[in-house]
Amino acid sequence: MRIGVVEDDDGVADALIDALAAHRIPAQRMVRGRDLLTRHPEFDLVLLDLGLPDMDGIEVLRSLRQVSAVPVIILTARDDERSVVRGLRNGADDYLVKPARMTELLARIEAIRRRASRARQTTTSTRQFGDLTIDLAARSLSLAGQPLTLTTKEFDLLAALVDNPGAAVSRQQLMDQVWGDAFVSVSKSLDVHMTALRAKLGRPARIETIRGFGYRWIG
Ligand code: CA
């Protein structure tokens, strides 16, 4: 498990990272909220301060939740009820007030880790849509029994879409999942790969375009 610590206070950050290291949990520090928005795929869990130099932690969390479900524990000096509720409503998995007791923080990290591993165990890697079979773990697929070859990016795009059949997936989310950066323009690449993917899948209508937003997997 790799933990991302978003904290602008050097003393607090050092103490946290040392304490986690003492429990053999590798952690990396970021100072700005913006850093988390580009580096989040590196982490399995994030500890997020709210008072950050470039943007408010709640805004960071909102932007993060558009593209990622990585577990987030807010760790902040703000102990008023309104802040706690706003944090949880905007997608935090847990909320701790500084100075947090290390044993309590570790217990909460462990609880989130258990939930995540249970969720992983209940998902299988094969998806069937009519004559199309997709094995997400093996990264292979076949159409009417014939194997199909996709490029890495095409497969990643397909995987991101079929993960949520019937649900609208934003262009931003796809760019983030496939290119690792939703906040830099890779829009053209997305269009090119989407066209190629649709052509290979036999029926372009398997992927519906939602104008001004993104795409939806029809299957
Ligand atoms: Ca701070």
Coordinates of N, CA and C and ligand atoms in Angstrom, one line a residue:
M1 N 0.8 -1.2 0.0 CA 0.0 0.0 0.0 C 0.9 1.2 0.0
R2 N 0.6 2.1 -1.0 CA 1.4 3.4 -1.0 C 0.4 4.5 -0.6
I3 N 0.9 5.4 0.3 CA 0.0 6.5 0.8 C 0.6 7.8 0.3
G4 N -0.3 8.6 -0.2 CA 0.0 10.0 -0.6 C -0.4 10.9 0.6
V5 N 0.6 11.8 1.0 CA 0.3 12.7 2.1 C 0.3 14.1 1.5
V6 N -0.9 14.8 1.5 CA -0.9 16.1 1.0 C -0.9 17.1 2.2
E7 N 0.2 17.7 2.5 CA 0.4 18.5 3.7 C 1.4 19.6 3.5
D8 N 1.1 20.8 3.7 CA 2.0 21.9 3.5 C 2.9 22.2 4.7
D9 N 2.5 21.7 5.9 CA 3.3 21.9 7.1 C 4.5 20.9 7.2
D10 N 5.7 21.4 7.1 CA 6.9 20.4 7.1 C 6.9 19.5 8.3
G11 N 6.7 20.1 9.5 CA 6.7 19.3 10.7 C 5.7 18.2 10.8
V12 N 4.5 18.6 10.4 CA 3.4 17.6 10.4 C 3.7 16.5 9.4
A13 N 4.1 16.9 8.2 CA 4.4 16.0 7.1 C 5.5 15.0 7.5
D14 N 6.6 15.5 8.1 CA 7.7 14.7 8.5 C 7.3 13.6 9.5
A15 N 6.5 14.1 10.5 CA 6.1 13.2 11.6 C 5.2 12.1 11.1
L16 N 4.3 12.5 10.2 CA 3.4 11.5 9.6 C 4.1 10.4 8.8
I17 N 5.0 10.9 8.0 CA 5.7 10.0 7.1 C 6.7 9.1 7.9
D18 N 7.3 9.6 8.9 CA 8.1 8.8 9.8 C 7.3 7.7 10.5
A19 N 6.1 8.2 11.0 CA 5.3 7.2 11.8 C 4.8 6.1 10.9
L20 N 4.4 6.5 9.6 CA 4.0 5.4 8.7 C 5.1 4.5 8.3
A21 N 6.3 5.1 8.1 CA 7.5 4.3 7.8 C 7.8 3.3 8.9
A22 N 7.6 3.7 10.1 CA 7.8 2.8 11.3 C 6.9 1.6 11.3
H23 N 5.7 1.8 10.6 CA 4.8 0.6 10.4 C 4.9 0.0 9.0
R24 N 6.1 0.3 8.4 CA 6.3 -0.3 7.0 C 5.3 0.1 6.0
I25 N 4.8 1.3 6.1 CA 3.9 1.8 5.1 C 4.6 3.0 4.3
P26 N 4.9 2.8 3.1 CA 5.6 3.8 2.3 C 4.7 5.0 2.0
A27 N 5.2 6.2 2.3 CA 4.3 7.4 2.0 C 5.1 8.4 1.3
Q28 N 4.5 9.2 0.4 CA 5.1 10.2 -0.3 C 4.4 11.5 -0.1
R29 N 5.1 12.6 0.1 CA 4.5 13.8 0.4 C 4.3 14.7 -0.8
M30 N 3.2 15.4 -0.8 CA 2.9 16.5 -1.8 C 2.6 17.7 -1.0
V31 N 2.9 18.9 -1.5 CA 2.7 20.2 -0.7 C 1.4 20.8 -1.3
R32 N 1.2 20.7 -2.6 CA 0.1 21.5 -3.2 C -1.1 20.5 -3.6
G33 N -2.3 21.0 -3.6 CA -3.5 20.2 -4.0 C -3.3 19.8 -5.4
R34 N -2.8 20.7 -6.3 CA -2.7 20.4 -7.7 C -1.8 19.2 -7.9
D35 N -0.8 19.0 -7.0 CA 0.1 17.8 -7.2 C -0.7 16.5 -7.1
L36 N -1.6 16.5 -6.2 CA -2.4 15.3 -6.0 C -3.3 15.0 -7.2
L37 N -3.8 16.1 -7.9 CA -4.6 15.9 -9.0 C -3.9 15.2 -10.2
T38 N -2.6 15.3 -10.3 CA -1.8 14.7 -11.3 C -1.2 13.4 -10.9
R39 N -0.9 13.3 -9.6 CA -0.1 12.1 -9.1 C -1.0 11.0 -8.4
H40 N -2.3 11.2 -8.3 CA -3.2 10.3 -7.5 C -3.1 8.8 -8.0
P41 N -2.8 8.5 -9.3 CA -2.8 7.1 -9.7 C -1.6 6.4 -9.0
E42 N -0.6 7.1 -8.4 CA 0.5 6.4 -7.7 C 0.1 5.9 -6.4
F43 N -1.1 6.3 -5.8 CA -1.4 6.0 -4.5 C -2.6 5.0 -4.3
D44 N -2.6 4.3 -3.2 CA -3.7 3.4 -2.8 C -4.6 4.1 -1.8
L45 N -4.1 5.2 -1.2 CA -4.9 5.9 -0.2 C -4.2 7.3 0.0
V46 N -5.0 8.3 0.3 CA -4.5 9.6 0.4 C -4.9 10.3 1.7
L47 N -3.9 10.9 2.4 CA -4.2 11.7 3.6 C -4.2 13.2 3.1
L48 N -5.3 13.9 3.3 CA -5.5 15.2 2.7 C -5.7 16.3 3.8
D49 N -4.8 17.2 3.8 CA -5.0 18.4 4.6 C -6.0 19.3 3.9
L50 N -6.7 20.2 4.7 CA -7.7 21.1 4.0 C -7.1 22.4 3.7
G51 N -6.2 22.9 4.6 CA -5.6 24.3 4.4 C -4.3 24.1 3.6
L52 N -4.4 24.3 2.3 CA -3.3 24.1 1.4 C -2.9 25.4 0.7
P53 N -1.7 25.5 0.2 CA -1.3 26.8 -0.3 C -1.9 27.2 -1.6
D54 N -2.3 26.3 -2.5 CA -2.8 26.7 -3.8 C -4.3 26.6 -3.9
M55 N -5.0 25.7 -3.2 CA -6.4 25.6 -3.3 C -6.9 24.9 -2.0
D56 N -8.2 25.1 -1.7 CA -8.8 24.5 -0.5 C -8.9 23.0 -0.7
G57 N -8.6 22.3 0.3 CA -8.7 20.8 0.3 C -10.0 20.2 -0.2
I58 N -11.1 20.9 0.1 CA -12.4 20.4 -0.3 C -12.5 20.5 -1.9
E59 N -12.0 21.6 -2.4 CA -12.0 21.8 -3.9 C -11.1 20.7 -4.5
V60 N -10.0 20.4 -3.9 CA -9.1 19.3 -4.4 C -9.9 18.0 -4.4
L61 N -10.6 17.8 -3.3 CA -11.3 16.5 -3.2 C -12.4 16.4 -4.3
R62 N -13.1 17.6 -4.5 CA -14.1 17.6 -5.6 C -13.6 17.3 -6.9
S63 N -12.4 17.9 -7.3 CA -11.8 17.6 -8.6 C -11.3 16.2 -8.7
L64 N -10.8 15.7 -7.6 CA -10.2 14.3 -7.6 C -11.4 13.4 -7.8
R65 N -12.5 13.6 -7.2 CA -13.6 12.6 -7.3 C -14.3 12.6 -8.7
Q66 N -14.0 13.6 -9.5 CA -14.4 13.5 -10.9 C -13.7 12.4 -11.7
V67 N -12.5 12.1 -11.2 CA -11.7 11.2 -12.0 C -11.2 9.9 -11.2
S68 N -11.3 9.9 -9.9 CA -10.8 8.8 -9.1 C -11.6 8.5 -7.9
A69 N -11.6 7.2 -7.6 CA -12.2 6.7 -6.3 C -11.2 6.4 -5.3
V70 N -10.0 6.8 -5.4 CA -8.9 6.4 -4.4 C -9.4 6.9 -3.0
P71 N -9.3 6.0 -2.0 CA -9.7 6.4 -0.7 C -9.0 7.6 -0.1
V72 N -9.8 8.5 0.5 CA -9.2 9.7 1.0 C -9.6 9.9 2.5
I73 N -8.6 10.1 3.4 CA -8.9 10.5 4.7 C -8.5 11.9 4.9
I74 N -9.4 12.8 5.3 CA -9.1 14.2 5.5 C -8.4 14.3 6.9
L75 N -7.3 15.0 6.9 CA -6.6 15.1 8.2 C -6.3 16.6 8.4
T76 N -7.1 17.3 9.2 CA -7.1 18.7 9.3 C -7.2 19.3 10.7
A77 N -6.9 20.5 10.8 CA -7.1 21.2 12.1 C -8.5 21.7 12.3
R78 N -9.3 21.7 11.2 CA -10.6 22.2 11.2 C -11.5 21.2 11.9
D79 N -12.0 21.5 13.1 CA -12.8 20.5 13.8 C -14.3 20.8 13.9
D80 N -14.7 21.9 13.1 CA -16.1 22.2 13.2 C -17.0 21.3 12.4
E81 N -18.2 21.1 12.9 CA -19.1 20.1 12.3 C -19.3 20.3 10.8
R82 N -19.4 21.6 10.4 CA -19.7 21.9 9.0 C -18.6 21.4 8.1
S83 N -17.3 21.6 8.5 CA -16.2 21.1 7.7 C -16.2 19.6 7.6
V84 N -16.5 18.9 8.7 CA -16.5 17.5 8.7 C -17.6 17.0 7.7
V85 N -18.8 17.6 7.8 CA -19.9 17.2 6.9 C -19.6 17.4 5.5
R86 N -19.0 18.6 5.2 CA -18.6 19.0 3.8 C -17.6 18.0 3.3
G87 N -16.6 17.7 4.1 CA -15.6 16.7 3.7 C -16.2 15.4 3.3
L88 N -17.1 14.9 4.1 CA -17.6 13.5 3.9 C -18.6 13.6 2.7
R89 N -19.4 14.7 2.6 CA -20.3 14.8 1.5 C -19.6 14.9 0.1
N90 N -18.4 15.5 0.1 CA -17.7 15.6 -1.1 C -16.7 14.5 -1.4
G91 N -16.9 13.4 -0.7 CA -16.3 12.2 -1.2 C -15.1 11.7 -0.3
A92 N -14.9 12.3 0.9 CA -13.9 11.7 1.8 C -14.4 10.4 2.4
D93 N -13.5 9.5 2.6 CA -13.9 8.2 3.2 C -13.9 8.3 4.7
D94 N -13.1 9.2 5.2 CA -13.0 9.3 6.7 C -12.4 10.7 7.0
Y95 N -12.5 11.1 8.3 CA -12.1 12.5 8.6 C -11.5 12.4 10.0
L96 N -10.3 13.0 10.2 CA -9.6 13.0 11.4 C -9.1 14.4 11.8
V97 N -9.2 14.8 13.0 CA -8.8 16.1 13.4 C -7.4 16.1 14.0
K98 N -6.5 17.1 13.6 CA -5.2 17.1 14.1 C -5.2 17.7 15.5
P99 N -4.2 17.4 16.3 CA -3.3 16.3 16.1 C -3.9 15.0 16.3
A100 N -3.8 14.1 15.2 CA -4.4 12.8 15.3 C -3.5 11.8 16.0
R101 N -4.1 10.9 16.8 CA -3.4 9.8 17.4 C -3.0 8.8 16.4
M102 N -1.7 8.5 16.3 CA -1.2 7.6 15.3 C -1.9 6.3 15.3
T103 N -2.2 5.7 16.5 CA -2.9 4.4 16.6 C -4.2 4.5 15.9
E104 N -4.9 5.6 16.1 CA -6.3 5.8 15.5 C -6.2 5.9 14.0
L105 N -5.2 6.7 13.6 CA -5.0 6.9 12.1 C -4.7 5.5 11.5
L106 N -3.8 4.7 12.1 CA -3.5 3.4 11.5 C -4.7 2.5 11.5
A107 N -5.5 2.5 12.5 CA -6.7 1.7 12.5 C -7.7 2.1 11.4
R108 N -7.8 3.4 11.2 CA -8.7 3.8 10.1 C -8.1 3.5 8.7
I109 N -6.8 3.6 8.6 CA -6.2 3.2 7.3 C -6.5 1.7 7.1
E110 N -6.3 0.9 8.1 CA -6.5 -0.6 8.0 C -7.9 -0.9 7.7
A111 N -8.9 -0.2 8.2 CA -10.3 -0.4 8.0 C -10.6 -0.2 6.5
I112 N -10.1 0.9 6.0 CA -10.3 1.3 4.5 C -9.6 0.2 3.6
R113 N -8.5 -0.2 4.1 CA -7.7 -1.3 3.3 C -8.5 -2.6 3.2
R114 N -9.1 -2.9 4.3 CA -10.0 -4.2 4.4 C -11.2 -4.1 3.5
R115 N -11.8 -2.9 3.5 CA -13.0 -2.7 2.6 C -12.6 -2.8 1.2
A116 N -11.5 -2.2 0.8 CA -11.0 -2.2 -0.6 C -10.7 -3.6 -1.0
S117 N -10.1 -4.4 -0.2 CA -9.7 -5.8 -0.6 C -10.9 -6.7 -0.7
R118 N -11.9 -6.4 0.1 CA -13.2 -7.2 0.0 C -13.9 -6.9 -1.3
A119 N -13.9 -5.6 -1.7 CA -14.5 -5.1 -2.9 C -13.8 -5.8 -4.1
R120 N -12.5 -5.9 -4.1 CA -11.7 -6.5 -5.2 C -12.1 -8.0 -5.4
Q121 N -12.2 -8.7 -4.2 CA -12.5 -10.1 -4.3 C -13.8 -10.4 -5.0
T122 N -14.8 -9.5 -4.9 CA -16.1 -9.9 -5.4 C -16.2 -9.5 -6.9
T123 N -15.2 -8.9 -7.5 CA -15.3 -8.6 -8.9 C -14.6 -9.6 -9.7
T124 N -15.2 -10.1 -10.8 CA -14.5 -11.0 -11.7 C -14.0 -10.2 -12.9
S125 N -13.0 -10.9 -13.6 CA -12.4 -10.1 -14.6 C -13.0 -10.3 -16.0
T126 N -13.9 -11.2 -16.2 CA -14.5 -11.4 -17.5 C -15.8 -10.7 -17.7
R127 N -16.0 -10.0 -18.8 CA -17.3 -9.3 -19.2 C -17.8 -9.9 -20.5
Q128 N -19.1 -10.2 -20.5 CA -19.7 -10.7 -21.8 C -20.8 -9.8 -22.2
F129 N -20.6 -9.3 -23.5 CA -21.7 -8.5 -24.1 C -22.1 -9.1 -25.4
G130 N -23.1 -9.9 -25.5 CA -23.5 -10.5 -26.7 C -22.4 -11.4 -27.2
D131 N -21.9 -11.2 -28.4 CA -20.8 -12.0 -29.0 C -19.4 -11.5 -28.7
L132 N -19.4 -10.5 -27.8 CA -18.1 -9.9 -27.4 C -17.7 -10.3 -26.0
T133 N -16.5 -10.9 -25.9 CA -16.0 -11.3 -24.6 C -14.8 -10.6 -24.2
I134 N -14.7 -10.0 -23.1 CA -13.6 -9.2 -22.7 C -13.0 -9.7 -21.4
D135 N -11.7 -10.1 -21.4 CA -11.1 -10.5 -20.1 C -10.2 -9.4 -19.7
L136 N -10.6 -8.7 -18.7 CA -9.9 -7.5 -18.2 C -8.5 -7.8 -17.6
A137 N -8.4 -8.9 -16.9 CA -7.2 -9.3 -16.3 C -6.2 -9.8 -17.3
A138 N -6.6 -10.6 -18.3 CA -5.7 -11.1 -19.3 C -5.5 -10.0 -20.4
R139 N -6.3 -9.0 -20.4 CA -6.2 -7.9 -21.4 C -6.4 -8.5 -22.8
S140 N -7.4 -9.4 -22.9 CA -7.7 -10.0 -24.2 C -9.2 -9.9 -24.5
L141 N -9.6 -9.9 -25.8 CA -11.0 -10.0 -26.1 C -11.2 -10.7 -27.4
S142 N -12.5 -11.2 -27.5 CA -12.8 -11.9 -28.8 C -14.2 -11.5 -29.2
L143 N -14.4 -11.5 -30.5 CA -15.7 -11.1 -31.1 C -16.1 -12.3 -31.9
A144 N -17.3 -12.9 -31.6 CA -17.8 -14.1 -32.2 C -16.8 -15.2 -32.3
G145 N -16.0 -15.3 -31.2 CA -15.1 -16.4 -31.1 C -13.7 -16.1 -31.7
Q146 N -13.6 -15.0 -32.5 CA -12.3 -14.6 -33.1 C -11.6 -13.6 -32.2
P147 N -10.3 -13.9 -31.9 CA -9.6 -12.9 -31.1 C -9.4 -11.5 -31.8
L148 N -9.5 -10.5 -31.0 CA -9.3 -9.1 -31.5 C -8.1 -8.6 -30.9
T149 N -7.3 -7.8 -31.7 CA -6.1 -7.2 -31.2 C -6.3 -5.7 -31.0
L150 N -6.1 -5.2 -29.8 CA -6.2 -3.8 -29.5 C -4.8 -3.2 -29.1
T151 N -4.6 -1.9 -29.3 CA -3.4 -1.3 -28.8 C -3.6 -1.1 -27.3
T152 N -2.5 -0.8 -26.6 CA -2.6 -0.6 -25.1 C -3.6 0.4 -24.8
K153 N -3.6 1.6 -25.5 CA -4.5 2.7 -25.2 C -5.9 2.3 -25.5
E154 N -6.1 1.6 -26.6 CA -7.5 1.2 -27.0 C -8.0 0.3 -25.9
F155 N -7.2 -0.7 -25.4 CA -7.7 -1.6 -24.4 C -8.0 -0.8 -23.1
D156 N -7.1 0.1 -22.7 CA -7.4 0.9 -21.5 C -8.7 1.7 -21.6
L157 N -8.9 2.2 -22.8 CA -10.2 3.0 -23.0 C -11.4 2.0 -22.9
L158 N -11.3 0.9 -23.5 CA -12.4 -0.1 -23.4 C -12.6 -0.5 -22.0
A159 N -11.5 -0.8 -21.3 CA -11.7 -1.2 -19.9 C -12.3 -0.2 -19.0
A160 N -12.0 1.1 -19.3 CA -12.6 2.2 -18.5 C -14.1 2.3 -18.7
L161 N -14.5 2.0 -20.0 CA -15.9 2.1 -20.3 C -16.7 0.9 -19.8
V162 N -16.2 -0.3 -20.0 CA -17.0 -1.5 -19.6 C -17.0 -1.7 -18.1
D163 N -16.1 -1.0 -17.4 CA -16.1 -1.0 -15.9 C -17.5 -0.6 -15.4
N164 N -18.1 0.4 -16.1 CA -19.4 0.9 -15.6 C -20.4 0.8 -16.8
P165 N -20.9 -0.4 -17.1 CA -21.8 -0.5 -18.3 C -23.0 0.3 -18.0
G166 N -23.4 1.1 -19.1 CA -24.6 1.9 -19.0 C -24.4 3.2 -18.3
A167 N -23.3 3.4 -17.7 CA -23.0 4.7 -17.0 C -22.3 5.7 -17.9
A168 N -22.6 6.9 -17.7 CA -21.9 8.0 -18.5 C -20.5 8.1 -17.9
V169 N -19.5 8.1 -18.8 CA -18.1 8.3 -18.3 C -17.6 9.6 -19.0
S170 N -17.1 10.5 -18.2 CA -16.7 11.8 -18.8 C -15.4 11.7 -19.6
R171 N -15.2 12.6 -20.6 CA -13.9 12.6 -21.3 C -12.8 12.8 -20.3
Q172 N -13.0 13.6 -19.3 CA -12.0 13.9 -18.4 C -11.6 12.7 -17.6
Q173 N -12.5 11.9 -17.2 CA -12.3 10.6 -16.5 C -11.5 9.7 -17.4
L174 N -11.9 9.6 -18.7 CA -11.2 8.7 -19.6 C -9.7 9.1 -19.8
M175 N -9.5 10.4 -20.0 CA -8.2 10.9 -20.2 C -7.3 10.7 -18.9
D176 N -7.9 10.8 -17.8 CA -7.2 10.6 -16.5 C -6.8 9.1 -16.4
Q177 N -7.8 8.2 -16.7 CA -7.5 6.8 -16.5 C -6.5 6.3 -17.5
V178 N -6.6 6.8 -18.7 CA -5.8 6.2 -19.8 C -4.5 6.9 -20.0
W179 N -4.5 8.2 -19.9 CA -3.3 9.0 -20.1 C -2.7 9.5 -18.8
G180 N -3.4 9.3 -17.7 CA -2.8 9.7 -16.4 C -2.9 11.2 -16.2
D181 N -3.6 11.9 -17.0 CA -3.7 13.3 -16.8 C -4.9 13.9 -17.4
A182 N -5.9 14.3 -16.6 CA -7.1 14.8 -17.1 C -7.0 16.3 -17.2
F183 N -5.9 16.9 -16.7 CA -5.9 18.3 -16.6 C -4.9 18.9 -17.7
V184 N -4.4 18.1 -18.6 CA -3.6 18.6 -19.7 C -4.4 18.1 -20.9
S185 N -4.3 18.8 -22.0 CA -5.1 18.5 -23.1 C -4.5 17.3 -23.9
V186 N -5.2 16.2 -23.8 CA -4.9 15.0 -24.7 C -6.2 14.7 -25.4
S187 N -7.0 15.7 -25.6 CA -8.3 15.5 -26.2 C -8.3 14.9 -27.6
K188 N -7.4 15.4 -28.4 CA -7.3 14.9 -29.8 C -7.0 13.4 -29.8
S189 N -6.0 13.0 -28.9 CA -5.6 11.6 -28.8 C -6.8 10.7 -28.5
L190 N -7.6 11.2 -27.5 CA -8.8 10.5 -27.1 C -9.7 10.2 -28.3
D191 N -9.9 11.3 -29.1 CA -10.8 11.1 -30.3 C -10.2 10.1 -31.3
V192 N -8.9 10.1 -31.5 CA -8.3 9.2 -32.5 C -8.4 7.8 -32.0
H193 N -8.1 7.6 -30.7 CA -8.2 6.2 -30.2 C -9.6 5.7 -30.1
M194 N -10.5 6.6 -29.8 CA -11.9 6.2 -29.7 C -12.4 5.7 -31.1
T195 N -12.1 6.5 -32.2 CA -12.5 6.1 -33.5 C -11.9 4.7 -33.9
A196 N -10.7 4.5 -33.6 CA -10.0 3.2 -33.9 C -10.7 2.1 -33.1
L197 N -11.0 2.3 -31.8 CA -11.6 1.3 -31.0 C -12.9 0.9 -31.5
R198 N -13.8 1.9 -31.9 CA -15.1 1.7 -32.4 C -15.0 0.8 -33.6
A199 N -14.1 1.1 -34.5 CA -14.0 0.4 -35.8 C -13.7 -1.1 -35.5
K200 N -12.8 -1.3 -34.6 CA -12.4 -2.7 -34.3 C -13.5 -3.5 -33.6
L201 N -14.4 -2.8 -32.9 CA -15.4 -3.6 -32.1 C -16.6 -4.0 -33.0
G202 N -16.5 -3.8 -34.3 CA -17.5 -4.3 -35.3 C -18.7 -3.4 -35.4
R203 N -19.2 -3.0 -34.2 CA -20.4 -2.1 -34.2 C -20.1 -0.9 -33.4
P204 N -19.9 0.3 -34.1 CA -19.6 1.5 -33.4 C -20.6 1.9 -32.3
A205 N -21.8 1.5 -32.5 CA -22.9 1.9 -31.6 C -22.7 1.2 -30.2
R206 N -21.7 0.3 -30.1 CA -21.5 -0.2 -28.7 C -21.1 0.9 -27.7
I207 N -20.5 1.9 -28.3 CA -20.1 3.1 -27.5 C -20.9 4.3 -27.9
E208 N -21.7 4.8 -27.0 CA -22.6 5.9 -27.4 C -21.8 7.2 -27.0
T209 N -21.9 8.2 -27.9 CA -21.3 9.5 -27.5 C -22.4 10.3 -26.8
I210 N -21.9 10.9 -25.7 CA -22.8 11.9 -25.0 C -22.3 13.2 -25.2
R211 N -22.9 14.0 -26.1 CA -22.4 15.3 -26.5 C -22.1 16.2 -25.3
G212 N -20.9 16.8 -25.4 CA -20.5 17.7 -24.4 C -20.1 17.1 -23.1
F213 N -20.1 15.8 -23.0 CA -19.7 15.1 -21.7 C -18.7 14.0 -21.9
G214 N -19.2 13.0 -22.6 CA -18.2 11.8 -22.8 C -18.9 10.7 -23.5
Y215 N -18.8 9.5 -22.9 CA -19.3 8.3 -23.6 C -20.0 7.4 -22.6
R216 N -20.7 6.4 -23.2 CA -21.4 5.4 -22.4 C -21.2 4.0 -23.1
W217 N -20.9 3.0 -22.4 CA -20.8 1.7 -22.9 C -22.2 1.0 -23.0
I218 N -22.6 0.7 -24.3 CA -23.9 0.1 -24.5 C -23.7 -1.4 -24.5
G219 N -22.6 -1.9 -25.2 CA -22.4 -3.3 -25.2 C -22.9 -4.0 -26.4
Ligands
CA1 CA -2.2 23.2 6.1

